[in-house]
Short mmCIF file of C-alpha atoms in Angstrom, two decimals:
data_model
loop_
_atom_site.label_atom_id
_atom_site.label_comp_id
_atom_site.label_asym_id
_atom_site.label_seq_id
_atom_site.Cartn_x
_atom_site.Cartn_y
_atom_site.Cartn_z
CA MET A 1 3.83 -27.56 22.50
CA ASN A 2 7.37 -28.86 22.59
CA ASP A 3 10.41 -27.03 21.29
CA ALA A 4 10.32 -28.58 17.80
CA GLU A 5 6.58 -27.87 17.39
CA ILE A 6 7.05 -24.24 18.39
CA ARG A 7 9.91 -23.79 15.93
CA ARG A 8 7.92 -25.44 13.14
CA LEU A 9 4.92 -23.19 13.84
CA ALA A 10 7.10 -20.07 13.86
CA CYS A 11 8.79 -21.12 10.61
CA ASP A 12 5.44 -21.73 8.91
CA LEU A 13 4.10 -18.33 9.97
CA LEU A 14 7.29 -16.53 8.94
CA ALA A 15 7.33 -18.31 5.58
CA GLY A 16 3.84 -16.95 4.98
CA ILE A 17 5.04 -13.41 5.78
CA ALA A 18 8.32 -13.64 3.86
CA PRO A 19 7.55 -16.21 1.16
CA ASP A 20 10.89 -15.73 -0.62
CA THR A 21 12.88 -16.87 2.43
CA ASP A 22 13.57 -20.13 4.22
CA PRO A 23 13.10 -19.46 7.96
CA ALA A 24 13.94 -23.08 8.82
CA SER A 25 17.54 -22.45 7.81
CA LEU A 26 18.00 -19.60 10.32
CA ALA A 27 20.44 -19.88 13.17
CA GLY A 28 18.60 -20.04 16.49
CA GLY A 29 20.16 -16.80 17.68
CA ALA A 30 19.73 -14.79 14.46
CA ASP A 31 17.50 -11.72 14.57
CA ILE A 32 14.57 -12.79 12.38
CA ARG A 33 13.77 -9.16 11.49
CA GLU A 34 17.22 -8.68 10.00
CA ALA A 35 17.63 -12.15 8.54
CA LEU A 36 14.22 -12.23 6.82
CA ASP A 37 14.05 -8.47 6.16
CA ILE A 38 10.65 -8.05 7.79
CA ASP A 39 9.39 -4.65 8.88
CA SER A 40 7.31 -3.57 11.85
CA ILE A 41 4.00 -4.36 10.12
CA ASP A 42 5.26 -7.83 9.16
CA PHE A 43 6.41 -8.38 12.73
CA LEU A 44 3.06 -7.25 14.13
CA ASN A 45 1.31 -9.69 11.78
CA PHE A 46 3.64 -12.41 13.03
CA VAL A 47 2.79 -11.62 16.67
CA ILE A 48 -0.94 -11.66 15.83
CA ALA A 49 -0.63 -15.03 14.08
CA LEU A 50 1.54 -16.49 16.84
CA GLY A 51 -0.99 -15.35 19.44
CA LYS A 52 -3.90 -16.88 17.51
CA ALA A 53 -2.09 -20.18 16.95
CA THR A 54 -1.10 -20.58 20.61
CA GLY A 55 -4.06 -18.91 22.29
CA ARG A 56 -1.83 -16.43 24.09
CA THR A 57 -2.04 -12.66 24.15
CA ILE A 58 1.51 -11.42 23.73
CA PRO A 59 2.06 -8.02 25.38
CA GLU A 60 3.98 -5.44 23.39
CA ALA A 61 6.56 -5.29 26.19
CA ASP A 62 7.50 -8.91 25.36
CA TYR A 63 8.16 -8.33 21.65
CA ALA A 64 11.92 -8.13 22.20
CA ARG A 65 11.88 -11.74 23.44
CA LEU A 66 10.51 -12.87 20.06
CA PHE A 67 13.30 -11.51 17.85
CA THR A 68 15.11 -14.87 17.55
CA MET A 69 13.98 -18.49 17.05
CA ASP A 70 15.59 -19.46 20.36
CA GLY A 71 13.78 -16.58 22.04
CA ILE A 72 10.43 -17.58 20.53
CA ALA A 73 10.88 -21.19 21.62
CA ALA A 74 11.85 -20.18 25.16
CA TYR A 75 9.02 -17.64 25.43
CA LEU A 76 6.27 -19.99 24.29
CA ARG A 77 7.50 -22.88 26.46
CA ASP A 78 7.19 -20.73 29.60
CA MET B 1 -22.97 5.44 -22.49
CA SER B 2 -19.61 5.89 -20.79
CA ASP B 3 -16.24 4.74 -21.98
CA PHE B 4 -14.17 2.70 -19.60
CA VAL B 5 -10.56 3.30 -20.60
CA MET B 6 -7.16 1.94 -19.69
CA PRO B 7 -6.41 3.91 -16.53
CA SER B 8 -3.14 5.64 -15.83
CA LEU B 9 -1.87 4.05 -12.64
CA GLY B 10 0.88 6.60 -12.20
CA ALA B 11 3.26 8.90 -14.00
CA ASP B 12 5.42 5.97 -15.03
CA MET B 13 2.70 4.03 -16.85
CA GLU B 14 2.34 4.27 -20.61
CA SER B 15 0.46 1.09 -21.31
CA GLY B 16 -1.00 -1.92 -19.58
CA LYS B 17 -2.07 -5.44 -20.39
CA LEU B 18 -5.69 -6.34 -19.84
CA ALA B 19 -5.06 -9.60 -18.00
CA GLN B 20 -8.60 -10.55 -17.15
CA TRP B 21 -12.21 -9.42 -17.30
CA LEU B 22 -14.24 -10.02 -14.16
CA VAL B 23 -17.51 -8.93 -15.81
CA LYS B 24 -19.41 -9.83 -18.98
CA PRO B 25 -21.68 -7.82 -21.25
CA GLY B 26 -24.89 -7.42 -19.27
CA SER B 27 -23.17 -7.39 -15.86
CA THR B 28 -24.38 -4.72 -13.48
CA VAL B 29 -21.58 -2.67 -11.95
CA ARG B 30 -21.53 -0.29 -9.01
CA LYS B 31 -19.03 2.33 -7.93
CA GLY B 32 -15.97 0.62 -6.51
CA ASP B 33 -16.60 -2.76 -8.14
CA VAL B 34 -13.49 -4.44 -9.46
CA ILE B 35 -14.23 -5.29 -13.08
CA ALA B 36 -10.83 -6.12 -14.56
CA VAL B 37 -7.25 -7.01 -13.75
CA VAL B 38 -4.58 -4.97 -15.50
CA GLU B 39 -0.90 -5.84 -15.49
CA THR B 40 1.70 -3.08 -15.60
CA HIS B 41 5.42 -2.91 -14.98
CA LYS B 42 4.57 -2.57 -11.31
CA GLY B 43 2.52 -5.72 -11.13
CA ALA B 44 -1.11 -6.69 -11.45
CA PHE B 45 -3.81 -4.31 -10.26
CA GLU B 46 -7.51 -4.69 -9.72
CA ILE B 47 -9.33 -2.02 -11.68
CA ASP B 48 -12.47 -0.60 -10.12
CA VAL B 49 -15.12 1.50 -11.81
CA PHE B 50 -16.28 4.96 -10.83
CA LEU B 51 -19.83 4.72 -12.12
CA GLU B 52 -22.95 2.63 -11.91
CA GLY B 53 -24.53 0.91 -14.85
CA VAL B 54 -24.60 -2.10 -17.09
CA VAL B 55 -21.67 -3.33 -19.16
CA SER B 56 -22.81 -3.15 -22.76
CA GLU B 57 -19.63 -4.13 -24.58
CA LEU B 58 -16.15 -5.40 -23.80
CA CYS B 59 -13.92 -3.78 -26.42
CA ALA B 60 -10.54 -5.11 -25.30
CA LYS B 61 -9.54 -8.74 -25.28
CA GLU B 62 -7.79 -10.52 -22.43
CA GLY B 63 -4.06 -10.51 -23.02
CA GLU B 64 -4.14 -7.32 -25.11
CA GLU B 65 -1.49 -4.66 -24.39
CA LEU B 66 -3.05 -1.21 -24.68
CA PRO B 67 -1.92 2.39 -24.16
CA VAL B 68 -3.30 4.50 -21.34
CA GLY B 69 -6.63 5.98 -22.43
CA ALA B 70 -7.49 3.16 -24.83
CA LEU B 71 -11.12 2.04 -24.82
CA LEU B 72 -11.63 -1.11 -22.75
CA ALA B 73 -15.40 -1.30 -22.40
CA ARG B 74 -18.62 0.64 -22.80
CA ILE B 75 -20.89 0.99 -19.83
CA ALA B 76 -24.51 2.14 -20.00
CA THR B 77 -24.86 4.34 -16.96
CA ALA B 78 -27.91 4.35 -14.70
CA GLY B 79 -30.99 5.65 -16.48
CA GLU B 80 -29.75 4.79 -19.93
CA GLU B 81 -31.01 1.95 -22.06
CA ALA B 82 -28.16 -0.46 -22.54
CA ALA B 83 -28.96 -0.63 -26.22
CA ALA B 84 -29.72 3.06 -26.87
CA PRO B 85 -27.34 3.90 -29.69
CA ALA B 86 -28.02 7.62 -29.93
CA SER B 87 -27.35 8.58 -26.33
CA PRO B 88 -24.53 11.09 -25.96
CA PRO B 89 -21.46 10.09 -23.98
CA ALA B 90 -21.84 10.82 -20.28
CA ALA B 91 -18.19 11.68 -19.94
CA PRO B 92 -16.03 13.44 -22.52
CA PRO B 93 -14.02 10.89 -24.47
CA PRO B 94 -10.34 10.90 -23.58
CA PRO B 95 -8.07 12.86 -25.90
CA VAL B 96 -6.13 9.71 -26.67
CA ALA B 97 -8.39 8.78 -29.56
CA ALA B 98 -6.81 5.85 -31.31
CA PRO B 99 -6.09 2.88 -29.10
CA ALA B 100 -3.56 1.65 -31.62
CA ALA B 101 -1.61 4.93 -31.64
CA SER B 102 1.53 5.35 -29.60
CA PRO B 103 0.96 6.32 -25.96
CA SER B 104 0.47 10.01 -25.28
CA PRO B 105 2.52 11.86 -22.67
CA PRO B 106 1.77 10.72 -19.12
CA THR B 107 0.64 14.10 -17.82
CA SER B 108 -2.16 14.58 -20.29
CA THR B 109 -3.42 11.05 -19.95
CA LEU B 110 -3.34 11.39 -16.21
CA LEU B 111 -5.37 14.55 -16.57
CA ALA B 112 -7.76 12.86 -18.91
CA GLU B 113 -8.24 10.03 -16.48
CA ARG B 114 -8.78 12.37 -13.56
CA GLY B 115 -11.07 14.52 -15.65
CA ALA B 116 -13.10 11.54 -16.72
CA LYS B 117 -13.52 10.16 -13.26
CA ALA B 118 -14.16 13.42 -11.45
CA PRO B 119 -17.92 13.64 -12.00
CA ALA B 120 -18.45 10.13 -10.73
CA GLY B 121 -17.80 11.15 -7.14
CA PRO B 122 -15.72 9.51 -4.45
CA VAL B 123 -15.03 5.81 -4.47
CA PRO B 124 -15.61 3.87 -1.29
CA ALA B 125 -12.75 3.21 1.10
CA PRO B 126 -10.51 0.54 -0.40
CA ALA B 127 -10.79 -1.92 2.44
CA LYS B 128 -14.57 -1.77 2.48
CA GLY B 129 -15.45 -2.83 -1.02
CA PRO B 130 -19.02 -3.92 -1.57
CA PRO B 131 -19.56 -7.47 -0.40
CA VAL B 132 -19.72 -10.03 -3.16
CA PRO B 133 -23.33 -11.12 -3.43
CA ALA B 134 -23.95 -14.84 -3.31
CA GLY B 135 -23.70 -16.51 -6.68
CA GLU B 136 -21.23 -13.99 -8.06
CA ARG B 137 -17.60 -14.64 -8.68
CA LYS B 138 -15.46 -14.94 -5.56
CA LYS B 139 -12.87 -12.25 -4.96
CA VAL B 140 -9.37 -13.43 -5.72
CA SER B 141 -6.36 -11.14 -5.65
CA PRO B 142 -4.50 -10.92 -8.97
CA ALA B 143 -1.33 -12.43 -7.53
CA ALA B 144 -3.32 -15.26 -6.03
CA ARG B 145 -5.05 -15.86 -9.34
CA ARG B 146 -1.76 -16.00 -11.19
CA ARG B 147 -0.09 -18.29 -8.68
CA ALA B 148 -3.15 -20.54 -8.64
CA ARG B 149 -2.90 -20.86 -12.41
CA GLU B 150 0.76 -21.81 -12.09
CA LEU B 151 -0.08 -24.44 -9.51
CA GLY B 152 -3.13 -25.68 -11.37
CA ILE B 153 -5.46 -24.82 -8.48
CA ASP B 154 -8.93 -23.32 -8.83
CA ALA B 155 -8.51 -20.25 -6.62
CA GLU B 156 -12.25 -19.74 -6.34
CA THR B 157 -12.69 -22.97 -4.44
CA LEU B 158 -10.34 -21.85 -1.64
CA ALA B 159 -11.34 -20.25 1.66
CA GLY B 160 -10.26 -16.61 1.58
CA THR B 161 -8.45 -15.13 4.55
CA GLY B 162 -8.10 -11.62 3.09
CA ILE B 163 -9.61 -8.78 5.09
CA ASP B 164 -12.73 -8.72 2.90
CA GLY B 165 -12.84 -12.48 2.55
CA SER B 166 -10.89 -12.49 -0.68
CA VAL B 167 -8.55 -15.31 -1.59
CA THR B 168 -4.98 -14.09 -1.12
CA LEU B 169 -1.63 -15.27 -2.39
CA ALA B 170 -0.97 -16.83 1.02
CA ASP B 171 -4.17 -18.91 0.72
CA VAL B 172 -3.05 -20.22 -2.64
CA GLU B 173 0.49 -20.94 -1.42
CA LEU B 174 -0.96 -22.78 1.55
CA ALA B 175 -3.24 -24.85 -0.66
CA GLY B 176 -0.36 -25.52 -3.02
CA ALA B 177 1.96 -26.55 -0.19
CA GLY B 178 -0.67 -28.81 1.36
CA ARG B 179 -1.32 -30.49 -1.94
CA GLY B 180 2.38 -30.86 -2.57
CA LYS B 181 2.79 -32.63 0.77
CA ARG B 182 -0.01 -35.05 0.04
CA GLU B 183 1.33 -35.90 -3.37
CA THR B 184 4.95 -36.16 -2.29
CA PRO B 185 4.85 -37.49 1.25
CA ALA B 186 8.62 -37.90 1.42
CA ALA B 187 9.22 -34.13 1.06
CA GLY B 188 10.14 -34.43 -2.58
CA PRO B 189 11.36 -31.68 -4.87
CA ALA B 190 8.02 -29.83 -4.65
CA ALA B 191 8.63 -29.00 -0.99
CA THR B 192 12.13 -27.68 -1.50
CA GLU B 193 11.46 -25.63 -4.64
CA PRO B 194 12.11 -21.96 -3.93
CA LYS B 195 8.88 -20.00 -3.75
CA ARG B 196 8.60 -17.32 -6.36
CA ARG B 197 6.71 -14.16 -5.61
CA ALA B 198 4.09 -13.57 -8.24
CA GLY B 199 2.88 -10.12 -9.20
CA PHE B 200 5.72 -8.23 -10.81
CA ASP B 201 8.92 -8.60 -12.75
CA PRO B 202 11.78 -6.91 -10.84
CA ASP B 203 13.45 -5.72 -14.05
CA GLN B 204 10.28 -4.12 -15.33
CA MET B 205 9.64 -2.60 -11.90
CA ARG B 206 13.14 -1.10 -12.01
CA ARG B 207 12.44 0.43 -15.41
CA ALA B 208 9.11 1.87 -14.25
CA ILE B 209 10.74 3.49 -11.23
CA ALA B 210 13.58 4.77 -13.41
CA ALA B 211 11.11 6.42 -15.79
CA ALA B 212 9.09 8.15 -13.07
CA MET B 213 12.07 9.28 -11.02
CA SER B 214 14.00 10.52 -14.08
CA ARG B 215 10.99 12.56 -15.07
CA SER B 216 10.78 13.93 -11.52
CA LYS B 217 14.43 14.97 -11.43
CA ARG B 218 14.23 16.40 -14.96
CA GLU B 219 11.09 18.45 -14.44
CA ILE B 220 10.79 19.25 -10.75
CA PRO B 221 13.10 21.78 -9.07
CA HIS B 222 13.33 20.09 -5.68
CA TYR B 223 14.27 21.84 -2.47
CA TYR B 224 15.00 19.92 0.72
CA ILE B 225 14.58 20.83 4.36
CA GLY B 226 14.60 18.76 7.53
CA THR B 227 13.82 18.95 11.21
CA THR B 228 14.22 16.74 14.27
CA VAL B 229 11.08 15.61 16.07
CA ASP B 230 11.04 14.43 19.68
CA MET B 231 8.92 11.27 19.64
CA ALA B 232 8.79 10.72 23.43
CA LYS B 233 5.15 11.77 23.76
CA ALA B 234 4.07 9.85 20.67
CA ARG B 235 5.87 6.74 21.87
CA GLY B 236 4.45 7.07 25.37
CA PHE B 237 0.96 7.43 23.91
CA ILE B 238 1.35 4.30 21.77
CA GLU B 239 2.75 2.24 24.65
CA ALA B 240 -0.17 3.15 26.88
CA TYR B 241 -2.69 2.61 24.07
CA ASN B 242 -1.24 -0.77 23.07
CA SER B 243 -0.84 -2.11 26.62
CA GLU B 244 -4.63 -2.34 26.93
CA ARG B 245 -5.26 -3.98 23.58
CA PRO B 246 -4.70 -7.32 21.83
CA PRO B 247 -2.09 -7.34 19.04
CA GLU B 248 -4.63 -6.98 16.22
CA GLN B 249 -5.80 -3.64 17.67
CA ARG B 250 -2.36 -2.22 18.41
CA LEU B 251 -0.95 0.84 16.69
CA LEU B 252 2.41 1.37 15.04
CA PRO B 253 4.16 4.78 15.14
CA ALA B 254 3.56 4.97 11.37
CA VAL B 255 -0.12 5.84 11.86
CA LEU B 256 0.74 8.78 14.11
CA LEU B 257 3.18 10.05 11.49
CA LEU B 258 0.48 9.67 8.83
CA LYS B 259 -2.23 11.43 10.80
CA ALA B 260 0.06 14.29 11.87
CA THR B 261 1.11 14.72 8.23
CA ALA B 262 -2.52 14.79 7.08
CA LEU B 263 -3.49 17.42 9.65
CA ALA B 264 -0.50 19.56 8.65
CA LEU B 265 -1.58 19.21 5.01
CA ARG B 266 -5.04 20.41 5.97
CA ASP B 267 -3.44 23.50 7.51
CA MET B 268 -1.17 24.02 4.51
CA PRO B 269 -2.99 22.77 1.41
CA GLN B 270 -0.36 24.13 -0.96
CA PHE B 271 1.58 20.89 -0.41
CA ASN B 272 -1.41 18.64 -1.11
CA GLY B 273 -2.03 18.38 -4.83
CA PHE B 274 -0.50 18.45 -8.28
CA TRP B 275 1.61 20.65 -10.53
CA GLU B 276 -0.08 20.51 -13.91
CA ASP B 277 0.12 22.75 -16.97
CA GLY B 278 2.21 25.35 -15.21
CA ARG B 279 0.03 25.74 -12.15
CA PHE B 280 -0.89 24.10 -8.86
CA ARG B 281 -4.12 22.14 -8.63
CA PRO B 282 -5.13 21.30 -5.05
CA GLY B 283 -5.99 17.68 -4.25
CA ASP B 284 -9.60 16.71 -3.73
CA GLY B 285 -9.18 15.33 -0.21
CA ILE B 286 -6.02 14.29 1.59
CA HIS B 287 -5.01 10.94 0.11
CA ILE B 288 -1.53 10.00 1.21
CA GLY B 289 0.58 7.64 -0.88
CA TRP B 290 2.43 5.33 1.49
CA ALA B 291 5.70 4.07 0.03
CA ILE B 292 5.86 0.29 0.45
CA ALA B 293 9.02 -1.68 -0.27
CA LEU B 294 8.24 -4.93 -2.04
CA ARG B 295 10.06 -8.16 -1.35
CA GLY B 296 12.38 -8.83 -4.26
CA GLY B 297 12.98 -5.13 -4.87
CA GLY B 298 11.05 -2.12 -6.01
CA LEU B 299 8.32 -0.14 -4.35
CA ILE B 300 4.84 1.20 -4.87
CA ALA B 301 3.04 4.04 -3.08
CA PRO B 302 -0.71 3.42 -3.13
CA ALA B 303 -3.09 5.82 -1.40
CA LEU B 304 -4.66 5.82 2.03
CA ARG B 305 -7.79 7.87 1.45
CA GLY B 306 -9.01 10.79 3.55
CA VAL B 307 -6.29 10.34 6.17
CA ASP B 308 -7.19 13.59 7.98
CA ARG B 309 -10.72 12.34 8.69
CA ARG B 310 -9.94 8.85 9.97
CA SER B 311 -9.23 7.69 13.51
CA LEU B 312 -5.89 6.14 14.42
CA ALA B 313 -7.55 2.73 14.75
CA GLU B 314 -9.11 3.04 11.29
CA LEU B 315 -5.81 4.15 9.82
CA MET B 316 -3.99 1.21 11.38
CA ASP B 317 -6.47 -1.25 9.85
CA ALA B 318 -6.23 0.52 6.50
CA LEU B 319 -2.43 0.52 6.62
CA ARG B 320 -2.16 -3.18 7.46
CA ASP B 321 -4.63 -3.97 4.71
CA LEU B 322 -2.79 -1.79 2.19
CA VAL B 323 0.66 -3.21 2.96
CA GLY B 324 -0.69 -6.76 2.87
CA ARG B 325 -2.34 -6.21 -0.48
CA ALA B 326 0.69 -4.38 -1.90
CA ARG B 327 2.86 -7.40 -1.18
CA GLY B 328 0.21 -9.93 -2.13
CA GLY B 329 -0.82 -8.22 -5.36
CA GLY B 330 -4.32 -6.93 -4.57
CA ILE B 331 -3.90 -3.18 -5.01
CA ARG B 332 -6.67 -1.44 -6.92
CA GLY B 333 -6.02 0.85 -9.83
CA SER B 334 -7.82 3.72 -8.09
CA GLU B 335 -5.42 3.47 -5.16
CA MET B 336 -2.48 4.07 -7.51
CA MET B 337 -4.12 7.11 -9.09
CA GLU B 338 -5.28 8.88 -5.96
CA PRO B 339 -2.29 10.02 -3.90
CA THR B 340 -2.18 13.80 -3.46
CA PHE B 341 1.04 13.60 -1.39
CA THR B 342 3.53 10.86 -0.50
CA VAL B 343 5.08 9.75 2.78
CA THR B 344 8.12 7.50 2.89
CA SER B 345 9.08 6.08 6.26
CA MET B 346 12.24 4.11 6.90
CA GLY B 347 10.61 2.07 9.66
CA ASP B 348 12.40 0.79 12.72
CA ARG B 349 15.43 -0.69 10.96
CA GLY B 350 16.13 1.86 8.22
CA ALA B 351 18.35 4.90 7.81
CA GLU B 352 18.10 7.89 10.14
CA SER B 353 16.97 10.27 7.44
CA VAL B 354 15.61 10.14 3.91
CA PHE B 355 15.34 12.86 1.28
CA GLY B 356 12.67 11.74 -1.12
CA VAL B 357 12.19 12.19 -4.83
CA ILE B 358 8.81 13.74 -5.59
CA TYR B 359 6.37 11.50 -7.45
CA PRO B 360 5.09 13.61 -10.35
CA PRO B 361 2.74 15.40 -10.67
CA GLN B 362 2.63 15.68 -6.85
CA VAL B 363 4.45 18.65 -5.34
CA ALA B 364 6.02 17.23 -2.18
CA ILE B 365 7.14 14.10 -0.35
CA LEU B 366 7.77 13.79 3.37
CA GLY B 367 10.37 11.36 4.67
CA PHE B 368 10.67 9.98 8.18
CA GLY B 369 13.87 8.30 9.33
CA ARG B 370 14.20 5.57 11.93
CA ALA B 371 13.58 6.70 15.50
CA VAL B 372 16.89 6.79 17.38
CA GLU B 373 17.69 7.31 21.06
CA ARG B 374 19.85 10.46 21.32
CA PRO B 375 20.73 13.19 23.84
CA TRP B 376 18.22 16.03 23.67
CA VAL B 377 17.88 19.21 25.67
CA VAL B 378 14.60 19.64 27.54
CA ASP B 379 14.18 22.59 29.94
CA GLY B 380 17.93 23.17 30.03
CA ARG B 381 18.78 19.55 30.87
CA VAL B 382 20.22 16.88 28.63
CA VAL B 383 17.99 13.82 28.50
CA ALA B 384 17.80 10.69 26.31
CA ARG B 385 14.92 10.93 23.85
CA PRO B 386 13.67 8.97 20.83
CA LEU B 387 14.18 11.32 17.86
CA VAL B 388 12.97 11.16 14.30
CA THR B 389 14.30 13.20 11.40
CA ALA B 390 11.48 14.49 9.22
CA SER B 391 12.58 15.72 5.79
CA LEU B 392 10.53 17.46 3.18
CA ALA B 393 11.36 17.45 -0.51
CA ALA B 394 9.10 19.94 -2.25
CA ASP B 395 8.58 21.46 -5.69
CA HIS B 396 10.03 24.98 -5.78
CA ARG B 397 7.54 25.95 -8.48
CA ALA B 398 4.71 25.40 -5.98
CA SER B 399 6.23 26.54 -2.66
CA ASP B 400 9.29 27.97 -0.92
CA GLY B 401 11.43 26.84 1.97
CA HIS B 402 9.65 29.18 4.36
CA ALA B 403 6.30 27.50 3.76
CA GLY B 404 8.05 24.13 3.91
CA SER B 405 9.46 25.02 7.33
CA LEU B 406 6.02 25.95 8.59
CA PHE B 407 4.69 22.64 7.27
CA LEU B 408 7.37 20.64 9.10
CA ALA B 409 6.73 22.67 12.25
CA ALA B 410 3.04 21.78 11.99
CA VAL B 411 3.85 18.06 11.67
CA ASP B 412 6.06 18.35 14.78
CA ARG B 413 3.36 20.22 16.69
CA TYR B 414 0.74 17.55 15.98
CA LEU B 415 3.15 14.80 17.08
CA GLN B 416 3.56 16.57 20.43
CA GLU B 417 -0.16 16.13 21.11
CA PRO B 418 -0.71 12.50 20.16
CA GLU B 419 -3.90 12.16 22.18
CA ALA B 420 -5.49 14.77 19.88
CA LEU B 421 -4.62 12.89 16.68
#
């Protein structure tokens, strides 16, 4: 997946978790947990969905790299 | 013949609107079946039955607003002839006789509801409802049903991604969004319209919370105590546990807090139950209400059943299911009635401590703050440790600070042996 595809996927998944928000309008460096007001269960659901959509198992130790859109894009490109 | 009445879904509920019947006269019902959707100030709830039998009459009409205790349907219980007119009622009729009369005080209706359901025995675990047999109506969460109506979609034709295969709000939104894209390929107004969360009206939710919490502060002499819990062992346990598992099997610290609380309640049952008619009535099982903040404001605290008897993995599944349904609108009426105790946790981004307001007629609420890294003394040396403040608000009519201290100490003790939880 290229950068734009990853960001679109992440936005779609986050919009499903926080339907009253617009993740696409987030700054790339904003903490999605703060900006979208999602809690640890929401974030876990996001990681599960991201893993299923990309076929990757994301270790818990890597969660901190997924707190921003830029981080998510960089992590999934690797 | 048993009466199926408007349930009391909490101390703050005086009436509810029968939004939808999911059964017809002649339908066979089993314990735990969802037979109606009721809308209250706190949103739409799926109402399950506590008995087995055949629906003989639907007495309330869809759209009707009725007080708690009002007759909704008559159900011929197993062994009875559906048409037998002379059979005595299997359960005592609720004291709220006239459905048209003004609502009776919450406590007595709550009692009536509990009294009426008691003989029917335990309901199955919420997440494991009976599978919908082929040919019967597909399970659709109330919020999904409502949103589907708004969008003009037949929710029953959608593939359900809910834990039990039910159609969720997300499924409907997805179908709606997909359809919108097809119809307006140039990303027209449909795509940019703000999404509205179905399920509850924030103003009504505010009023419902105001009523319950005012009653709590008016009637319950609260006392508050707190203690600091070293979460290093609990955190280490979770890290090791999670490192070997895929995300969908991983635990959150919340389940350890829940299980430790449940085991402490088993040791000290005077905190697990209700203050009713001037005396304490112990809870039948340890069913912990988990306070869930809803997007758009407000909160509900539906029950996780039998927390002391479930494994951490089971609790994690149940918690994810419960939170998902709370936000998507698929909470069952029974889950709102059952809590014998409440836990409110600030999560990983909240305040460091919370002093809760007891949800009447319960007698205590335990609050957990956010875990914070702080200096802590271990064996005479200062070390950095993740600490959580646990605070108990309890009803002074039912217990004293000494017992409360022992309860908090028990919660702490269990959290120091996470592998035994």
